Amino acid sequence: MPQPKIAREAVSFFVSGPEAVWVWEPGRGLIKLTAPFRENPRDLRLSADGTTLRYGYGGSALLPDRRFSLDLLSGVETEEPAWPSNTRIFYGNPADECRVEWADWVNHHPTQSIYRLRNDAGDQMWSQLPAPTLEDGWLELPSRFTLGINVEGDALQFSPDGRRLVINCKWWGHPVGAIQVFDRTAGLIEQRYGFVTEGSGVWSPNGRKLLGRTMAIGRSLEERVEVFDLDRRDTTPIPIDSDDYQRADVPCVGWLDDDHVLLYTRHQRTITFHAFHIDTGERTEVNTFRLPMPAGSMNDLHIAPRVVADRPDALL
């Protein structure tokens, strides 16, 4: 029996609620996923090219018992191999895969993570730490920091060309997170405390900048939307014209192009995408749409970074 087609072309983002998921096809708008898609999926992830949605069922929110991938162009759903115990897998381009295993548990909490990068090309990664092991096409990153969180996307994301990856990480007993950036051959090229990436497309299209927030703890926790420049090895606040757009309830999404980052606001059932120029802070309204679920029921909104960067009309 032929599978129902879902989208005619790559989608630019998805939005999920407690009982359903919708994808946005440029020029067509929101499309509700139906058969063979099941209700109440966990850990939804949209591929960078907007053609595949991965998700799971059962188990915990981050470690489902069964995992599936849905081809959004053909409608074909495929069950994927089970993940190893206490392990999450992150994907980028088709050849990009990193497996993160939680280890050294204390009072039901992991205190370290082990990162294994798929290495079909046989890259030799430089490291000041003991040389990472090369075994069966996998390379172990020289890091033991625990995998952190990204409230609006994956805590580990590959650069557009797949040569680098950024990890949001944390360490035992510290309230503020950090990033580590690895290059497939140069090894650890950056480590920055007090800055974490935020969004489902944190890399700029040219792979030189990262979108996130700086965090400072004084009398209270202060956060600001900033861009980390890997060439200059420093963060720069985006001169946004109002503190309303700096708050944590105005989430970062990703990049519109190399000069503009995307945030969104939500007022009841209305979502508005805003683009901010990273140097001037000039704000442009990109698009507004109405949520297909009750106000307050939205779970996630994640973009397909490559689609958004390559198509000027991706969010229209």
mmCIF file of C-alpha atoms in Angstrom:
data_model
loop_
_atom_site.group_PDB
_atom_site.id
_atom_site.type_symbol
_atom_site.label_atom_id
_atom_site.label_comp_id
_atom_site.label_asym_id
_atom_site.label_seq_id
_atom_site.Cartn_x
_atom_site.Cartn_y
_atom_site.Cartn_z
ATOM 1 C CA MET A 1 0.000 0.000 0.000
ATOM 2 C CA PRO A 2 1.536 3.376 -0.978
ATOM 3 C CA GLN A 3 2.501 5.691 1.883
ATOM 4 C CA PRO A 4 0.782 9.102 2.144
ATOM 5 C CA LYS A 5 3.020 11.995 1.122
ATOM 6 C CA ILE A 6 3.395 14.698 3.749
ATOM 7 C CA ALA A 7 5.282 17.590 2.152
ATOM 8 C CA ARG A 8 6.050 18.376 -1.460
ATOM 9 C CA GLU A 9 9.471 19.800 -0.571
ATOM 10 C CA ALA A 10 11.778 20.182 2.415
ATOM 11 C CA VAL A 11 10.135 21.774 5.452
ATOM 12 C CA SER A 12 11.662 24.697 7.342
ATOM 13 C CA PHE A 13 10.512 23.976 10.912
ATOM 14 C CA PHE A 14 8.179 21.927 13.079
ATOM 15 C CA VAL A 15 6.002 22.861 16.024
ATOM 16 C CA SER A 16 4.746 20.247 18.471
ATOM 17 C CA GLY A 17 1.987 20.016 21.041
ATOM 18 C CA PRO A 18 1.011 17.335 23.558
ATOM 19 C CA GLU A 19 -0.871 15.249 20.996
ATOM 20 C CA ALA A 20 0.322 16.227 17.521
ATOM 21 C CA VAL A 21 3.130 17.670 15.394
ATOM 22 C CA TRP A 22 2.940 20.138 12.513
ATOM 23 C CA VAL A 23 5.616 20.961 9.914
ATOM 24 C CA TRP A 24 5.925 24.192 7.919
ATOM 25 C CA GLU A 25 6.331 23.903 4.157
ATOM 26 C CA PRO A 26 7.394 27.191 2.528
ATOM 27 C CA GLY A 27 4.507 28.743 0.635
ATOM 28 C CA ARG A 28 2.050 26.228 2.048
ATOM 29 C CA GLY A 29 2.155 26.748 5.805
ATOM 30 C CA LEU A 30 1.543 24.268 8.599
ATOM 31 C CA ILE A 31 0.810 20.620 7.778
ATOM 32 C CA LYS A 32 -0.370 18.247 10.488
ATOM 33 C CA LEU A 33 1.438 14.915 10.546
ATOM 34 C CA THR A 34 -1.002 12.021 10.409
ATOM 35 C CA ALA A 35 -0.566 8.311 9.534
ATOM 36 C CA PRO A 36 1.803 6.597 10.072
ATOM 37 C CA PHE A 37 2.879 9.152 12.678
ATOM 38 C CA ARG A 38 1.855 8.226 16.226
ATOM 39 C CA GLU A 39 0.709 10.450 19.070
ATOM 40 C CA ASN A 40 2.831 11.645 21.993
ATOM 41 C CA PRO A 41 6.329 11.247 20.477
ATOM 42 C CA ARG A 42 9.446 12.084 22.491
ATOM 43 C CA ASP A 43 12.734 13.786 21.628
ATOM 44 C CA LEU A 44 11.719 15.148 18.208
ATOM 45 C CA ARG A 45 14.546 16.175 15.874
ATOM 46 C CA LEU A 46 14.334 17.690 12.411
ATOM 47 C CA SER A 47 17.215 17.066 10.003
ATOM 48 C CA ALA A 48 19.218 20.093 8.840
ATOM 49 C CA ASP A 49 17.898 19.623 5.287
ATOM 50 C CA GLY A 50 14.254 19.499 6.403
ATOM 51 C CA THR A 51 13.472 16.079 4.936
ATOM 52 C CA THR A 52 13.537 13.763 7.985
ATOM 53 C CA LEU A 53 11.941 13.849 11.428
ATOM 54 C CA ARG A 54 13.312 11.552 14.134
ATOM 55 C CA TYR A 55 11.426 10.711 17.352
ATOM 56 C CA GLY A 56 10.883 8.022 19.953
ATOM 57 C CA TYR A 57 8.256 6.373 22.138
ATOM 58 C CA GLY A 58 8.277 4.948 25.650
ATOM 59 C CA GLY A 59 11.108 5.176 28.143
ATOM 60 C CA SER A 60 12.188 8.621 29.361
ATOM 61 C CA ALA A 61 11.937 11.939 27.561
ATOM 62 C CA LEU A 62 15.606 11.860 26.496
ATOM 63 C CA LEU A 63 16.048 8.086 26.184
ATOM 64 C CA PRO A 64 12.996 6.550 24.492
ATOM 65 C CA ASP A 65 12.694 2.770 24.255
ATOM 66 C CA ARG A 66 11.979 2.743 20.502
ATOM 67 C CA ARG A 67 13.084 5.234 17.866
ATOM 68 C CA PHE A 68 11.745 6.013 14.394
ATOM 69 C CA SER A 69 12.521 8.269 11.458
ATOM 70 C CA LEU A 70 9.858 9.685 9.149
ATOM 71 C CA ASP A 71 10.698 10.694 5.581
ATOM 72 C CA LEU A 72 8.663 13.887 5.215
ATOM 73 C CA LEU A 73 8.624 13.700 1.403
ATOM 74 C CA SER A 74 7.563 10.076 0.958
ATOM 75 C CA GLY A 75 5.683 9.482 4.221
ATOM 76 C CA VAL A 76 7.706 6.323 4.924
ATOM 77 C CA GLU A 77 8.383 5.602 8.600
ATOM 78 C CA THR A 78 11.388 3.438 9.546
ATOM 79 C CA GLU A 79 12.213 1.977 12.939
ATOM 80 C CA GLU A 80 15.821 2.701 13.845
ATOM 81 C CA PRO A 81 18.208 0.437 15.776
ATOM 82 C CA ALA A 82 17.979 0.667 19.552
ATOM 83 C CA TRP A 83 20.479 2.981 21.209
ATOM 84 C CA PRO A 84 23.053 1.622 23.668
ATOM 85 C CA SER A 85 22.165 2.033 27.346
ATOM 86 C CA ASN A 86 22.437 5.596 28.771
ATOM 87 C CA THR A 87 23.405 6.950 25.341
ATOM 88 C CA ARG A 88 22.075 9.728 23.110
ATOM 89 C CA ILE A 89 22.930 10.068 19.425
ATOM 90 C CA PHE A 90 23.220 13.382 17.588
ATOM 91 C CA TYR A 91 23.185 13.801 13.802
ATOM 92 C CA GLY A 92 24.270 16.456 11.320
ATOM 93 C CA ASN A 93 24.890 15.795 7.624
ATOM 94 C CA PRO A 94 24.432 12.141 6.546
ATOM 95 C CA ALA A 95 28.013 11.257 7.585
ATOM 96 C CA ASP A 96 27.856 13.186 10.887
ATOM 97 C CA GLU A 97 27.033 11.257 14.045
ATOM 98 C CA CYS A 98 28.150 11.605 17.652
ATOM 99 C CA ARG A 99 27.217 9.211 20.462
ATOM 100 C CA VAL A 100 27.198 10.542 24.007
ATOM 101 C CA GLU A 101 27.240 8.108 26.909
ATOM 102 C CA TRP A 102 26.506 9.233 30.466
ATOM 103 C CA ALA A 103 28.967 7.735 32.958
ATOM 104 C CA ASP A 104 30.168 7.797 36.595
ATOM 105 C CA TRP A 105 26.740 8.062 38.209
ATOM 106 C CA VAL A 106 26.380 9.613 41.686
ATOM 107 C CA ASN A 107 22.963 9.562 43.366
ATOM 108 C CA HIS A 108 21.285 8.796 40.031
ATOM 109 C CA HIS A 109 23.082 11.691 38.279
ATOM 110 C CA PRO A 110 25.903 11.269 35.734
ATOM 111 C CA THR A 111 29.083 13.208 36.504
ATOM 112 C CA GLN A 112 30.840 12.597 33.169
ATOM 113 C CA SER A 113 30.015 12.018 29.516
ATOM 114 C CA ILE A 114 31.924 10.046 26.895
ATOM 115 C CA TYR A 115 31.744 11.433 23.348
ATOM 116 C CA ARG A 116 32.349 9.133 20.371
ATOM 117 C CA LEU A 117 32.414 10.721 16.919
ATOM 118 C CA ARG A 118 31.787 8.765 13.744
ATOM 119 C CA ASN A 119 35.013 8.939 11.771
ATOM 120 C CA ASP A 120 34.580 7.286 8.373
ATOM 121 C CA ALA A 121 37.293 9.527 6.885
ATOM 122 C CA GLY A 122 39.894 8.302 9.392
ATOM 123 C CA ASP A 123 40.740 11.784 10.701
ATOM 124 C CA GLN A 124 43.546 12.044 13.266
ATOM 125 C CA MET A 125 42.490 14.474 16.005
ATOM 126 C CA TRP A 126 45.242 16.410 17.798
ATOM 127 C CA SER A 127 44.952 16.488 21.580
ATOM 128 C CA GLN A 128 47.014 17.565 24.587
ATOM 129 C CA LEU A 129 45.191 14.945 26.627
ATOM 130 C CA PRO A 130 45.839 11.209 26.155
ATOM 131 C CA ALA A 131 45.284 10.426 22.472
ATOM 132 C CA PRO A 132 41.663 9.618 21.696
ATOM 133 C CA THR A 133 41.110 6.037 20.666
ATOM 134 C CA LEU A 134 40.464 5.211 17.037
ATOM 135 C CA GLU A 135 38.442 2.025 16.857
ATOM 136 C CA ASP A 136 35.934 0.624 14.360
ATOM 137 C CA GLY A 137 35.507 3.965 12.602
ATOM 138 C CA TRP A 138 34.861 5.973 15.779
ATOM 139 C CA LEU A 139 36.942 8.708 17.421
ATOM 140 C CA GLU A 140 36.688 9.483 21.144
ATOM 141 C CA LEU A 141 36.725 13.195 21.948
ATOM 142 C CA PRO A 142 39.169 14.350 24.652
ATOM 143 C CA SER A 143 36.441 15.557 27.009
ATOM 144 C CA ARG A 144 34.673 14.270 30.099
ATOM 145 C CA PHE A 145 32.413 17.233 30.838
ATOM 146 C CA THR A 146 28.806 16.137 31.266
ATOM 147 C CA LEU A 147 26.483 16.860 28.350
ATOM 148 C CA GLY A 148 24.411 19.928 29.208
ATOM 149 C CA ILE A 149 21.110 21.175 27.826
ATOM 150 C CA ASN A 150 19.891 23.503 25.113
ATOM 151 C CA VAL A 151 16.366 24.542 26.007
ATOM 152 C CA GLU A 152 15.426 25.232 22.371
ATOM 153 C CA GLY A 153 17.364 22.537 20.485
ATOM 154 C CA ASP A 154 20.087 19.902 20.662
ATOM 155 C CA ALA A 155 22.886 20.291 23.216
ATOM 156 C CA LEU A 156 25.360 19.036 20.565
ATOM 157 C CA GLN A 157 25.251 20.434 17.032
ATOM 158 C CA PHE A 158 27.471 20.002 13.974
ATOM 159 C CA SER A 159 28.690 22.911 11.870
ATOM 160 C CA PRO A 160 27.168 23.234 8.375
ATOM 161 C CA ASP A 161 30.195 21.529 6.764
ATOM 162 C CA GLY A 162 30.385 18.828 9.452
ATOM 163 C CA ARG A 163 34.022 19.603 10.310
ATOM 164 C CA ARG A 164 33.247 21.016 13.743
ATOM 165 C CA LEU A 165 30.792 20.430 16.563
ATOM 166 C CA VAL A 166 29.770 22.462 19.591
ATOM 167 C CA ILE A 167 28.736 20.892 22.888
ATOM 168 C CA ASN A 168 26.796 22.528 25.708
ATOM 169 C CA CYS A 169 28.345 21.022 28.809
ATOM 170 C CA LYS A 170 28.247 21.269 32.572
ATOM 171 C CA TRP A 171 30.399 19.991 35.377
ATOM 172 C CA TRP A 172 29.592 18.623 38.795
ATOM 173 C CA GLY A 173 28.654 21.273 41.367
ATOM 174 C CA HIS A 174 28.830 24.313 39.042
ATOM 175 C CA PRO A 175 25.628 26.307 38.336
ATOM 176 C CA VAL A 176 26.804 27.900 35.061
ATOM 177 C CA GLY A 177 27.293 25.971 31.828
ATOM 178 C CA ALA A 178 29.940 26.184 29.128
ATOM 179 C CA ILE A 179 30.646 25.257 25.520
ATOM 180 C CA GLN A 180 33.377 23.153 23.995
ATOM 181 C CA VAL A 181 34.055 23.360 20.254
ATOM 182 C CA PHE A 182 35.916 20.535 18.521
ATOM 183 C CA ASP A 183 37.450 20.359 15.063
ATOM 184 C CA ARG A 184 37.808 16.923 13.468
ATOM 185 C CA THR A 185 41.579 17.359 13.069
ATOM 186 C CA ALA A 186 42.562 20.300 15.312
ATOM 187 C CA GLY A 187 40.816 18.865 18.378
ATOM 188 C CA LEU A 188 39.490 21.194 21.074
ATOM 189 C CA ILE A 189 39.637 24.687 19.570
ATOM 190 C CA GLU A 190 37.495 26.604 22.057
ATOM 191 C CA GLN A 191 36.160 26.327 25.598
ATOM 192 C CA ARG A 192 34.094 29.132 27.069
ATOM 193 C CA TYR A 193 32.535 29.221 30.536
ATOM 194 C CA GLY A 194 29.358 31.187 31.136
ATOM 195 C CA PHE A 195 28.160 30.944 27.524
ATOM 196 C CA VAL A 196 25.817 28.242 26.194
ATOM 197 C CA THR A 197 24.269 27.870 22.769
ATOM 198 C CA GLU A 198 20.517 28.239 22.376
ATOM 199 C CA GLY A 199 18.327 27.300 19.427
ATOM 200 C CA SER A 200 17.944 24.500 16.916
ATOM 201 C CA GLY A 201 20.355 26.116 14.437
ATOM 202 C CA VAL A 202 23.146 27.623 16.561
ATOM 203 C CA TRP A 203 25.845 27.745 13.829
ATOM 204 C CA SER A 204 25.903 30.675 11.419
ATOM 205 C CA PRO A 205 25.677 29.490 7.791
ATOM 206 C CA ASN A 206 29.391 30.229 7.249
ATOM 207 C CA GLY A 207 30.309 28.209 10.367
ATOM 208 C CA ARG A 208 32.169 31.085 12.053
ATOM 209 C CA LYS A 209 29.723 32.180 14.775
ATOM 210 C CA LEU A 210 27.479 30.627 17.414
ATOM 211 C CA LEU A 211 24.178 31.905 18.821
ATOM 212 C CA GLY A 212 23.492 31.627 22.536
ATOM 213 C CA ARG A 213 23.301 33.355 25.893
ATOM 214 C CA THR A 214 25.856 34.472 28.433
ATOM 215 C CA MET A 215 25.017 33.741 32.046
ATOM 216 C CA ALA A 216 26.286 35.656 35.050
ATOM 217 C CA ILE A 217 25.418 34.957 38.664
ATOM 218 C CA GLY A 218 25.278 37.866 41.103
ATOM 219 C CA ARG A 219 22.290 38.581 43.261
ATOM 220 C CA SER A 220 20.330 36.871 40.518
ATOM 221 C CA LEU A 221 20.984 34.932 37.316
ATOM 222 C CA GLU A 222 21.425 37.347 34.415
ATOM 223 C CA GLU A 223 21.214 36.218 30.791
ATOM 224 C CA ARG A 224 21.829 38.079 27.529
ATOM 225 C CA VAL A 225 21.564 36.993 23.903
ATOM 226 C CA GLU A 226 25.072 37.042 22.428
ATOM 227 C CA VAL A 227 27.060 35.777 19.452
ATOM 228 C CA PHE A 228 30.329 33.904 19.936
ATOM 229 C CA ASP A 229 32.816 34.638 17.146
ATOM 230 C CA LEU A 230 35.187 31.696 16.678
ATOM 231 C CA ASP A 231 37.676 33.789 14.699
ATOM 232 C CA ARG A 232 37.947 36.469 17.405
ATOM 233 C CA ARG A 233 37.359 33.955 20.221
ATOM 234 C CA ASP A 234 34.989 36.293 22.030
ATOM 235 C CA THR A 235 31.312 36.971 22.581
ATOM 236 C CA THR A 236 29.467 40.086 21.446
ATOM 237 C CA PRO A 237 26.077 41.175 22.830
ATOM 238 C CA ILE A 238 23.478 41.786 20.170
ATOM 239 C CA PRO A 239 22.401 45.433 20.637
ATOM 240 C CA ILE A 240 18.719 44.594 20.837
ATOM 241 C CA ASP A 241 16.591 47.708 21.285
ATOM 242 C CA SER A 242 14.483 46.393 24.148
ATOM 243 C CA ASP A 243 14.991 44.196 27.192
ATOM 244 C CA ASP A 244 11.742 42.491 26.194
ATOM 245 C CA TYR A 245 13.718 40.516 23.585
ATOM 246 C CA GLN A 246 16.517 39.583 25.987
ATOM 247 C CA ARG A 247 14.299 37.588 28.318
ATOM 248 C CA ALA A 248 14.392 33.797 28.481
ATOM 249 C CA ASP A 249 10.735 33.647 27.407
ATOM 250 C CA VAL A 250 11.767 35.084 24.009
ATOM 251 C CA PRO A 251 13.652 32.030 22.739
ATOM 252 C CA CYS A 252 16.521 31.973 20.283
ATOM 253 C CA VAL A 253 15.809 29.928 17.145
ATOM 254 C CA GLY A 254 18.886 30.124 14.916
ATOM 255 C CA TRP A 255 20.273 32.132 12.012
ATOM 256 C CA LEU A 256 18.436 33.693 9.079
ATOM 257 C CA ASP A 257 21.753 34.453 7.343
ATOM 258 C CA ASP A 258 25.311 35.286 8.397
ATOM 259 C CA ASP A 259 24.264 38.735 9.643
ATOM 260 C CA HIS A 260 20.868 38.053 11.260
ATOM 261 C CA VAL A 261 19.735 35.822 14.121
ATOM 262 C CA LEU A 262 16.182 34.602 14.679
ATOM 263 C CA LEU A 263 14.153 34.835 17.880
ATOM 264 C CA TYR A 264 10.429 34.401 18.330
ATOM 265 C CA THR A 265 7.740 35.817 20.582
ATOM 266 C CA ARG A 266 4.477 34.169 21.569
ATOM 267 C CA HIS A 267 1.343 36.032 22.538
ATOM 268 C CA GLN A 268 -1.414 33.557 23.315
ATOM 269 C CA ARG A 269 -1.686 31.541 20.067
ATOM 270 C CA THR A 270 0.314 33.927 17.863
ATOM 271 C CA ILE A 271 3.967 33.214 17.045
ATOM 272 C CA THR A 272 6.113 35.939 15.461
ATOM 273 C CA PHE A 273 9.621 35.389 14.074
ATOM 274 C CA HIS A 274 11.973 38.368 14.508
ATOM 275 C CA ALA A 275 15.334 38.784 12.765
ATOM 276 C CA PHE A 276 17.997 40.909 14.502
ATOM 277 C CA HIS A 277 21.112 42.252 12.813
ATOM 278 C CA ILE A 278 24.032 41.066 14.957
ATOM 279 C CA ASP A 279 25.948 44.384 14.679
ATOM 280 C CA THR A 280 23.219 47.040 14.726
ATOM 281 C CA GLY A 281 20.407 45.220 16.537
ATOM 282 C CA GLU A 282 17.950 46.364 13.863
ATOM 283 C CA ARG A 283 14.815 44.222 14.141
ATOM 284 C CA THR A 284 12.751 42.941 11.211
ATOM 285 C CA GLU A 285 9.522 40.997 11.537
ATOM 286 C CA VAL A 286 9.857 37.908 9.338
ATOM 287 C CA ASN A 287 6.483 36.218 9.679
ATOM 288 C CA THR A 288 3.545 35.677 12.031
ATOM 289 C CA PHE A 289 1.377 32.578 12.255
ATOM 290 C CA ARG A 290 -1.279 31.178 14.555
ATOM 291 C CA LEU A 291 -0.615 28.061 16.605
ATOM 292 C CA PRO A 292 -2.858 25.103 15.754
ATOM 293 C CA MET A 293 -3.141 24.108 19.421
ATOM 294 C CA PRO A 294 -4.453 25.874 22.560
ATOM 295 C CA ALA A 295 -2.353 28.647 24.041
ATOM 296 C CA GLY A 296 0.264 27.289 26.407
ATOM 297 C CA SER A 297 0.248 23.805 24.876
ATOM 298 C CA MET A 298 3.199 24.244 22.521
ATOM 299 C CA ASN A 299 6.160 22.022 23.342
ATOM 300 C CA ASP A 300 8.922 22.621 20.766
ATOM 301 C CA LEU A 301 9.679 24.770 17.725
ATOM 302 C CA HIS A 302 12.807 23.675 15.836
ATOM 303 C CA ILE A 303 14.073 24.814 12.445
ATOM 304 C CA ALA A 304 15.901 23.008 9.645
ATOM 305 C CA PRO A 305 18.976 25.305 9.556
ATOM 306 C CA ARG A 306 20.050 24.553 6.007
ATOM 307 C CA VAL A 307 16.573 25.236 4.587
ATOM 308 C CA VAL A 308 16.241 28.530 6.460
ATOM 309 C CA ALA A 309 19.717 29.681 5.374
ATOM 310 C CA ASP A 310 19.311 28.640 1.724
ATOM 311 C CA ARG A 311 15.758 29.900 1.061
ATOM 312 C CA PRO A 312 14.770 33.542 1.599
ATOM 313 C CA ASP A 313 11.114 32.447 1.722
ATOM 314 C CA ALA A 314 11.663 29.514 4.096
ATOM 315 C CA LEU A 315 9.550 30.978 6.901
ATOM 316 C CA LEU A 316 6.828 32.433 4.664
#
